[in-house]
C-alpha atoms as a printed R data frame, in Angstrom:
    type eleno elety resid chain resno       x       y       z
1   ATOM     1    CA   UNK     A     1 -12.320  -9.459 -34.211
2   ATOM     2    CA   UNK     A     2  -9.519 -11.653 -33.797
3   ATOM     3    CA   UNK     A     3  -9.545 -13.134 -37.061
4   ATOM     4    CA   UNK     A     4  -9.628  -9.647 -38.860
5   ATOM     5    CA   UNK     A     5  -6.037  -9.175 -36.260
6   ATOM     6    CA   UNK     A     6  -4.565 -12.158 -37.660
7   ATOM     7    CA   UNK     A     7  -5.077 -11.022 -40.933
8   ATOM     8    CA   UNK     A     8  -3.883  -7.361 -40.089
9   ATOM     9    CA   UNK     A     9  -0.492  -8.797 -38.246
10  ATOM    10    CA   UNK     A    10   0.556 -11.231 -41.084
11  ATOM    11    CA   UNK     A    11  -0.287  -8.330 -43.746
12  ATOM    12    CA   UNK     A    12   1.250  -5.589 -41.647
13  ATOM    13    CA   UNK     A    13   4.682  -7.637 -41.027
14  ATOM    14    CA   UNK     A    14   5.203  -9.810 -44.127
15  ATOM    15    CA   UNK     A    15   3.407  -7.327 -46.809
16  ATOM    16    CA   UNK     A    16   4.627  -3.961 -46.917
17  ATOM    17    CA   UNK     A    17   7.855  -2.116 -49.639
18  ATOM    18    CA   UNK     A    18  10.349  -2.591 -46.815
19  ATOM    19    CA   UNK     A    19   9.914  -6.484 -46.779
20  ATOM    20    CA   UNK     A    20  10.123  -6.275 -50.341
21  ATOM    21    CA   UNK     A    21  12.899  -3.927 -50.485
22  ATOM    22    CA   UNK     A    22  15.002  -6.218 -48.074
23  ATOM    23    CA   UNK     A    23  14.111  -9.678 -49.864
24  ATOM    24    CA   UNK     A    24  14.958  -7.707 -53.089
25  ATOM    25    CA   UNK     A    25  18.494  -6.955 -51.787
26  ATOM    26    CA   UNK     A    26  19.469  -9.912 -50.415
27  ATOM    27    CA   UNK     A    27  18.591 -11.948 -53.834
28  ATOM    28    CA   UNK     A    28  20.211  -8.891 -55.337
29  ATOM    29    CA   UNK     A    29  23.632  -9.944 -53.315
30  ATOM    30    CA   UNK     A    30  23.243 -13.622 -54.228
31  ATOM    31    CA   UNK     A    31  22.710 -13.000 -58.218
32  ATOM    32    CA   UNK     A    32  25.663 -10.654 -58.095
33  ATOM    33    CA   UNK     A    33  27.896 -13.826 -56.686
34  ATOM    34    CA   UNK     A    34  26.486 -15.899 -59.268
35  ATOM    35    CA   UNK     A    35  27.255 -13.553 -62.295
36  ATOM    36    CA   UNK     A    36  30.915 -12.682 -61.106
37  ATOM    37    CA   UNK     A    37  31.493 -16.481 -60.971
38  ATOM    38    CA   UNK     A    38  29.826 -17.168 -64.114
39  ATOM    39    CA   UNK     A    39  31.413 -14.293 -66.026
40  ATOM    40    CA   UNK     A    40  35.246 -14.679 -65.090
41  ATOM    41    CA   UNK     A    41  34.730 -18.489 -64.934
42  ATOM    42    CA   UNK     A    42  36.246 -18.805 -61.713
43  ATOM    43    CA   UNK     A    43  35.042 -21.626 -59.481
44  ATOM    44    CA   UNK     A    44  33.937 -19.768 -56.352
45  ATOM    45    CA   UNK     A    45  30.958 -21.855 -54.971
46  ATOM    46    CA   UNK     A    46  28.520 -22.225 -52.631
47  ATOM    47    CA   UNK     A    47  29.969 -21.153 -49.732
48  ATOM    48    CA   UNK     A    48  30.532 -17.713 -51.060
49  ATOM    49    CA   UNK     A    49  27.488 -17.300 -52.558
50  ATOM    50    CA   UNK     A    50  25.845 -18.548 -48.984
51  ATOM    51    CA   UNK     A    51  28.498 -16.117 -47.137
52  ATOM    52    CA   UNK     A    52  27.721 -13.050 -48.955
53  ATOM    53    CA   UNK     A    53  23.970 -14.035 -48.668
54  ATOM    54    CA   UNK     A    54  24.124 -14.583 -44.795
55  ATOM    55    CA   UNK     A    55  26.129 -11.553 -44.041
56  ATOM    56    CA   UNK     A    56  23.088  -9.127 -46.081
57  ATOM    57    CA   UNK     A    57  20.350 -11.327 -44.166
58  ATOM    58    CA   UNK     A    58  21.898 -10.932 -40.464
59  ATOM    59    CA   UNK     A    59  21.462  -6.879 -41.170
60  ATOM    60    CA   UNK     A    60  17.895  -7.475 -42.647
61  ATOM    61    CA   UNK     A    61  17.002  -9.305 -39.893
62  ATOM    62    CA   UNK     A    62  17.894  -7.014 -37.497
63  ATOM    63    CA   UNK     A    63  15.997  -4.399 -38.975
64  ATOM    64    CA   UNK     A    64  12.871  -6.183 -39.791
65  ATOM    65    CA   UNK     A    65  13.173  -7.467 -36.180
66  ATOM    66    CA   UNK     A    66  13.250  -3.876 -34.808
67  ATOM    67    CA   UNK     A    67  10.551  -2.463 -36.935
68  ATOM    68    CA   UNK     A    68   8.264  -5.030 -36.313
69  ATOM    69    CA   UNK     A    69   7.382  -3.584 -33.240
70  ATOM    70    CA   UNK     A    70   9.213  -0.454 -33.343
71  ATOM    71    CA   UNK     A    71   6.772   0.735 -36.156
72  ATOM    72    CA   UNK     A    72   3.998   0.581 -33.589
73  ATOM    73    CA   UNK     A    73   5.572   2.733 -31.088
74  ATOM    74    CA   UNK     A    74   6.278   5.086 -34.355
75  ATOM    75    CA   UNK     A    75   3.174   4.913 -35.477
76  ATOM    76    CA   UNK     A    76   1.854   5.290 -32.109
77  ATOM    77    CA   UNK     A    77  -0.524   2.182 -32.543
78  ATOM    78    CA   UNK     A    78   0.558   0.142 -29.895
79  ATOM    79    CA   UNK     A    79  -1.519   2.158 -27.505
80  ATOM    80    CA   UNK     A    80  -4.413   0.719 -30.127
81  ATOM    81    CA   UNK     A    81  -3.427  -3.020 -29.590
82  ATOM    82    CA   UNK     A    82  -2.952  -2.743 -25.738
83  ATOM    83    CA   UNK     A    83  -6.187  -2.215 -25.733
84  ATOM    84    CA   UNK     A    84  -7.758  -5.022 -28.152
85  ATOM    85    CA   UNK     A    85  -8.545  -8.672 -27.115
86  ATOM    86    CA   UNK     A    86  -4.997  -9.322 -27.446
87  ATOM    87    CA   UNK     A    87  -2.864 -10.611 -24.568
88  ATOM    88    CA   UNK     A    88   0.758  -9.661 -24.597
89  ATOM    89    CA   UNK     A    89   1.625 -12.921 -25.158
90  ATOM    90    CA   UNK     A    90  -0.603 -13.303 -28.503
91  ATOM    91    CA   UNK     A    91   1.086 -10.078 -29.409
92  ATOM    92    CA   UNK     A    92   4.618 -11.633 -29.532
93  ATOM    93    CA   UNK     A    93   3.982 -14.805 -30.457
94  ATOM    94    CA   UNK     A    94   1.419 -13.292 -33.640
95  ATOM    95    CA   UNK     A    95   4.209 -11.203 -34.945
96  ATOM    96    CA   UNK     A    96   7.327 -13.935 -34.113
97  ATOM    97    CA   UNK     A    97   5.304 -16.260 -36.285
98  ATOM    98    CA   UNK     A    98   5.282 -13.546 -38.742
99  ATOM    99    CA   UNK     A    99   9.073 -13.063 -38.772
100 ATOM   100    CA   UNK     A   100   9.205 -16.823 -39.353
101 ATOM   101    CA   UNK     A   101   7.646 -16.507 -42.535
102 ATOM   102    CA   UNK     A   102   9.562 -13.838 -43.319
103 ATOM   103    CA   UNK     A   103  12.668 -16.563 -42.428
104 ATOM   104    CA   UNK     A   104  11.047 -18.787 -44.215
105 ATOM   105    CA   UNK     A   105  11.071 -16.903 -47.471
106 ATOM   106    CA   UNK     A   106  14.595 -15.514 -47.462
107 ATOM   107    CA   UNK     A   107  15.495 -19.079 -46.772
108 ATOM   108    CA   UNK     A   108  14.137 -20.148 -50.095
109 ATOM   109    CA   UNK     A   109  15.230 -17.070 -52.072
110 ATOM   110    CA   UNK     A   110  19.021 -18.760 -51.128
111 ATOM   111    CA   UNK     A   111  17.648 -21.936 -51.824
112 ATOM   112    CA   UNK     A   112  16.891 -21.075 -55.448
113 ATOM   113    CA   UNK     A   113  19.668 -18.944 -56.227
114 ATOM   114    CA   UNK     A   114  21.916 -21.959 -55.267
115 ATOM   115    CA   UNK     A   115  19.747 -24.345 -57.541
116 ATOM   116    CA   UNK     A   116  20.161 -22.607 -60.147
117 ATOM   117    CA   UNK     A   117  23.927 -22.042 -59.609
118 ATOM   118    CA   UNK     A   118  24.380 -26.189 -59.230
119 ATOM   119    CA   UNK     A   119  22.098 -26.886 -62.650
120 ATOM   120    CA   UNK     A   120  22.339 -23.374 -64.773
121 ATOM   121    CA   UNK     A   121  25.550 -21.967 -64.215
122 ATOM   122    CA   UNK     A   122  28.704 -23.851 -62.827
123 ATOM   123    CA   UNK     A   123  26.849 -27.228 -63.114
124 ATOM   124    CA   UNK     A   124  29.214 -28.166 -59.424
125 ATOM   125    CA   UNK     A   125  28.635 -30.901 -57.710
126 ATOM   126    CA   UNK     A   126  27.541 -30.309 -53.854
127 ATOM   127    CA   UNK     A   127  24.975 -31.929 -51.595
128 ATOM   128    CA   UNK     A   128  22.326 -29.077 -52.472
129 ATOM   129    CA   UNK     A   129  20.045 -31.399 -50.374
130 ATOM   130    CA   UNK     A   130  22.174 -31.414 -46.856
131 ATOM   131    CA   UNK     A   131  22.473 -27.279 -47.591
132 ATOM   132    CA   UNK     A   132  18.371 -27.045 -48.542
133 ATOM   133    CA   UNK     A   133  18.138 -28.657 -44.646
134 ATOM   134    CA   UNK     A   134  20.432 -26.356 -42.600
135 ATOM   135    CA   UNK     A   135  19.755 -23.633 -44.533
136 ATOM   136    CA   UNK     A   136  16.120 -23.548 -43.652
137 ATOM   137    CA   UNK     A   137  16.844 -24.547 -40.090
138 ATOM   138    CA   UNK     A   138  19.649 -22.300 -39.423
139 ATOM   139    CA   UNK     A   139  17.415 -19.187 -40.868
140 ATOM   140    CA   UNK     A   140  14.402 -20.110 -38.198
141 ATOM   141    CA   UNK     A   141  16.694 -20.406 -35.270
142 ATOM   142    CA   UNK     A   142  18.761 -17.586 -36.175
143 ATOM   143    CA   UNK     A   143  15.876 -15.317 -37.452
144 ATOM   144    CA   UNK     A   144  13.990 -16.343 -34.314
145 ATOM   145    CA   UNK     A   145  17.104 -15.723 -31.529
146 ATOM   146    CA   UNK     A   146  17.443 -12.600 -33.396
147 ATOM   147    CA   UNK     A   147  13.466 -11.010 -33.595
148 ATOM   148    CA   UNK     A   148  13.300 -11.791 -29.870
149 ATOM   149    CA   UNK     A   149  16.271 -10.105 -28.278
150 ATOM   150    CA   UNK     A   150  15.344  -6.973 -31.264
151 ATOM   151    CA   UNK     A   151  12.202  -6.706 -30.044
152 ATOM   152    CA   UNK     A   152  12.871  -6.641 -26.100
153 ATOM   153    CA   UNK     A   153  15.332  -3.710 -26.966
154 ATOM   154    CA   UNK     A   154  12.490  -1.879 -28.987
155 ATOM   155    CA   UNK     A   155  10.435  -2.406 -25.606
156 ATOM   156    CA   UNK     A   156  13.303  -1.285 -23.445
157 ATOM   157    CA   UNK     A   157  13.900   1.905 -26.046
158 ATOM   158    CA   UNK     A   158  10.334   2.463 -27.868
159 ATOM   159    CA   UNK     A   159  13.107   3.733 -30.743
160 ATOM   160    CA   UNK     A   160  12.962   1.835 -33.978
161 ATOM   161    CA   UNK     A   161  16.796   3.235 -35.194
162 ATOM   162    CA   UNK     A   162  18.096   2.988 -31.695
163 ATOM   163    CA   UNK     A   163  16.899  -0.544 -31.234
164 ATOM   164    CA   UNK     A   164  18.579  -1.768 -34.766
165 ATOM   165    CA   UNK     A   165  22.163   0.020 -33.696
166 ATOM   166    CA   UNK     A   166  21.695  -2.197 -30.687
167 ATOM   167    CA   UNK     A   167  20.868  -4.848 -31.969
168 ATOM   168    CA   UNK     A   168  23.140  -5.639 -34.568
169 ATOM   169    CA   UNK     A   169  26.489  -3.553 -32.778
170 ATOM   170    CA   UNK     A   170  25.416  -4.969 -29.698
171 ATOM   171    CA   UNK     A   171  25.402  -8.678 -31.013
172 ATOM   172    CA   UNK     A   172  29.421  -7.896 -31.977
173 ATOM   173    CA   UNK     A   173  30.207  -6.655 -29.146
174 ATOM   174    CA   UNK     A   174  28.708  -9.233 -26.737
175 ATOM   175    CA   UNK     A   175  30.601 -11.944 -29.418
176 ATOM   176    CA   UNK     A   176  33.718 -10.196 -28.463
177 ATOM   177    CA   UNK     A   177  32.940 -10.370 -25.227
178 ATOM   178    CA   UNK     A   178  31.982 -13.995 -24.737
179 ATOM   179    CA   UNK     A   179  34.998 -15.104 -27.123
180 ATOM   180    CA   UNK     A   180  37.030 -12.984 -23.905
181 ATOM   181    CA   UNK     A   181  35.548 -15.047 -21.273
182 ATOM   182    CA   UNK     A   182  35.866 -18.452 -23.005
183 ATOM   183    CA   UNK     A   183  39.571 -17.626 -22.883
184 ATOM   184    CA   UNK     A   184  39.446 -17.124 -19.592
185 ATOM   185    CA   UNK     A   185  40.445 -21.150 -18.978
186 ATOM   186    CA   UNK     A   186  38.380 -24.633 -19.807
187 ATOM   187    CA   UNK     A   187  35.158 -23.964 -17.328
188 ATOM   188    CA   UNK     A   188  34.848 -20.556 -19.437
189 ATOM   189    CA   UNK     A   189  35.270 -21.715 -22.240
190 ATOM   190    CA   UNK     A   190  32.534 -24.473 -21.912
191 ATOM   191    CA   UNK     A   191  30.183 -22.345 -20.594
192 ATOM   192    CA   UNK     A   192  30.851 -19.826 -23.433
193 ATOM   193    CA   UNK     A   193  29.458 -22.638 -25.887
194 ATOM   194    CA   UNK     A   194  25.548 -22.226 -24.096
195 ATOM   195    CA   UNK     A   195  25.874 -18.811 -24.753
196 ATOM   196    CA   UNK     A   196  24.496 -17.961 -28.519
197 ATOM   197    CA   UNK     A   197  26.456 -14.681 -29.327
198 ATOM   198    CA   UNK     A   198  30.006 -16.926 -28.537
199 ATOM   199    CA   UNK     A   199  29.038 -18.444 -32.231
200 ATOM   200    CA   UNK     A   200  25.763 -17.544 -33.770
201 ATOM   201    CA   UNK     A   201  26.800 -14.904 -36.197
202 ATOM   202    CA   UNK     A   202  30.429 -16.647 -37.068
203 ATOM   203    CA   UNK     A   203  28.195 -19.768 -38.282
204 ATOM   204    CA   UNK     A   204  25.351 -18.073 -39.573
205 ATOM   205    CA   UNK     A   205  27.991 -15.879 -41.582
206 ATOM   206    CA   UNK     A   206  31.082 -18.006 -42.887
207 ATOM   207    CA   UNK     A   207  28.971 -19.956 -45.403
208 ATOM   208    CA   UNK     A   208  31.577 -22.950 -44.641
209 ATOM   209    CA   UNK     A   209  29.823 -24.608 -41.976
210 ATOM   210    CA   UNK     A   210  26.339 -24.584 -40.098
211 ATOM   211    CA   UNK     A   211  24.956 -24.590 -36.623
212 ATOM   212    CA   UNK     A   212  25.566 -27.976 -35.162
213 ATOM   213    CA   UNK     A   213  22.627 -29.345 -33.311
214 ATOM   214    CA   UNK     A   214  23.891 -28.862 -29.901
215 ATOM   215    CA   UNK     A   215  23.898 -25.130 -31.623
216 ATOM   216    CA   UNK     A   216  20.745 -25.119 -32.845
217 ATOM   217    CA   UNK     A   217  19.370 -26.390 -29.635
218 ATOM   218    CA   UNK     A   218  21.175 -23.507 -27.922
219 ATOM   219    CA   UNK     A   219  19.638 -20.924 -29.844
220 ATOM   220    CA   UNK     A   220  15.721 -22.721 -29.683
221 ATOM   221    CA   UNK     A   221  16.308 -22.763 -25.724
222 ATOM   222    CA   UNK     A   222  17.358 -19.282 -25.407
223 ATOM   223    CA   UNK     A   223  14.804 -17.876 -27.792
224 ATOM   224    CA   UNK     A   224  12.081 -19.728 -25.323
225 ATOM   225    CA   UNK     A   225  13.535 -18.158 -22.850
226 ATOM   226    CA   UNK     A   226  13.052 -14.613 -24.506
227 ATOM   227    CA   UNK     A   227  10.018 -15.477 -25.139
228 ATOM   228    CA   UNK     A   228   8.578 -16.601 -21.340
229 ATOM   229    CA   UNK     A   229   9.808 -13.488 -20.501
230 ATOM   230    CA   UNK     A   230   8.633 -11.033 -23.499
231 ATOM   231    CA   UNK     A   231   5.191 -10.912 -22.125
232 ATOM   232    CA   UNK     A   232   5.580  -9.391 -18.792
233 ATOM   233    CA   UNK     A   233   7.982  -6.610 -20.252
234 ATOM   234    CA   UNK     A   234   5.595  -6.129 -23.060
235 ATOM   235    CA   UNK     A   235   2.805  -5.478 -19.726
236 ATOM   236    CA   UNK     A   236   5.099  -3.244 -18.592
237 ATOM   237    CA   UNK     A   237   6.688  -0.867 -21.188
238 ATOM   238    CA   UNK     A   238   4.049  -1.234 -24.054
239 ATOM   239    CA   UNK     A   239   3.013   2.216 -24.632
240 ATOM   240    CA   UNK     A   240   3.634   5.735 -25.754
């Protein structure tokens, strides 16, 4: 029984026409980049191909993120897995690793668009190597920050739409609102820097720079966090 569920959750989260749909449009975003700079033979680079990349992926995320649970409230199925040998716990994590993959994947999409853009098209010279690294570890510590606080809202709301315009609006506003208390003098301002919305979606975004360890750290600890506490709230508010 709990192989067949394995097989189920990784099919039902990485294998369906919205996954598709998303991946599609973000390599859709980073071949338009590509073309523009190949076609008017300006010199834009990497960063803006990463940039425009990042900025499609945060909104995927959040919406993959919110439908990975949100589709069972929808669907009314989560009444289904409450009651299967599951544990809360195995619930999250089953799914979480499932978003990883998904991370994993849009990671490598990037990867090969900006391959191809260092040997096909401009034939630049950056450290494609140093990006391949932070790329793939800044889209599992993002991706993974992200699915976590996406699905505690879908728990808190049971409403898949509801959930994603909290999710992503809500991550803006709290980086507005962190960015207010950091100027609020130096003890702020350091404390600001343990907080992930004060810089998450700047890095992830700007395709000029990438999370700094300490940064990276900040994000695993938080998500671990989420995560300790995703199981009792899943008890609590998992059904329709």
């Amino acid at each position: 029984m709990k192989s067949k569920l394995r097989t189920v959750f990784l099919k039902q989260e990485c294998v369906t026409r919205s996954v598709f749909i998303c991946l599609g449009l973000v390599a859709l975003i980073g071949a338009i980049v590509i073309l523009c700079d190949g076609y008017k033979g300006d010199y834009l680079g990497p960063s803006a191909i990463i940039a425009s990349y990042s900025f499609i992926v945060d909104i995927v995320f959040a919406y993959l993120a919110v439908s990975s649970l949100g589709r069972e409230f929808q669907n009314r199925t989560i009444n289904m897995i409450r009651v299967s040998s599951l544990s809360g716990r195995e619930v999250i994590l089953r799914k979480l690793l499932s978003f990883l993959v998904l991370s994993i994947v849009a990671a490598t999409i990037l990867v090969l668009e900006l391959a191809f853009y260092k040997y096909s098209v401009q034939h630049v010279d950056f450290p494609l190597w140093d990006y391949i690294r932070h790329i793939y570890i800044d889209f599992l510590v993002y991706g993974a920050f992200i699915y976590m606080v996406s699905s505690l809202l879908v728990l808190f709301v049971k409403n898949t739409l509801t959930a994603f315009v909290t999710a992503y609006f809500g991550v803006t506003g709290m980086t507005f609102f962190t960015l207010y208390l950091a100027s609020l003098g130096d003890t702020m301002t350091k404390l600001m820097t343990y907080v992930p919305f004060s810089f998450m979606r700047a890095v992830f975004t700007s395709g000029q720079q990438f999370f700094s360890l300490r940064e990276a750290l900040v994000l695993f600890a938080w998500t671990l966090v989420l995560l300790l506490f995703a199981p009792t709230i899943y008890e609590k508010r998992a059904f329709v």
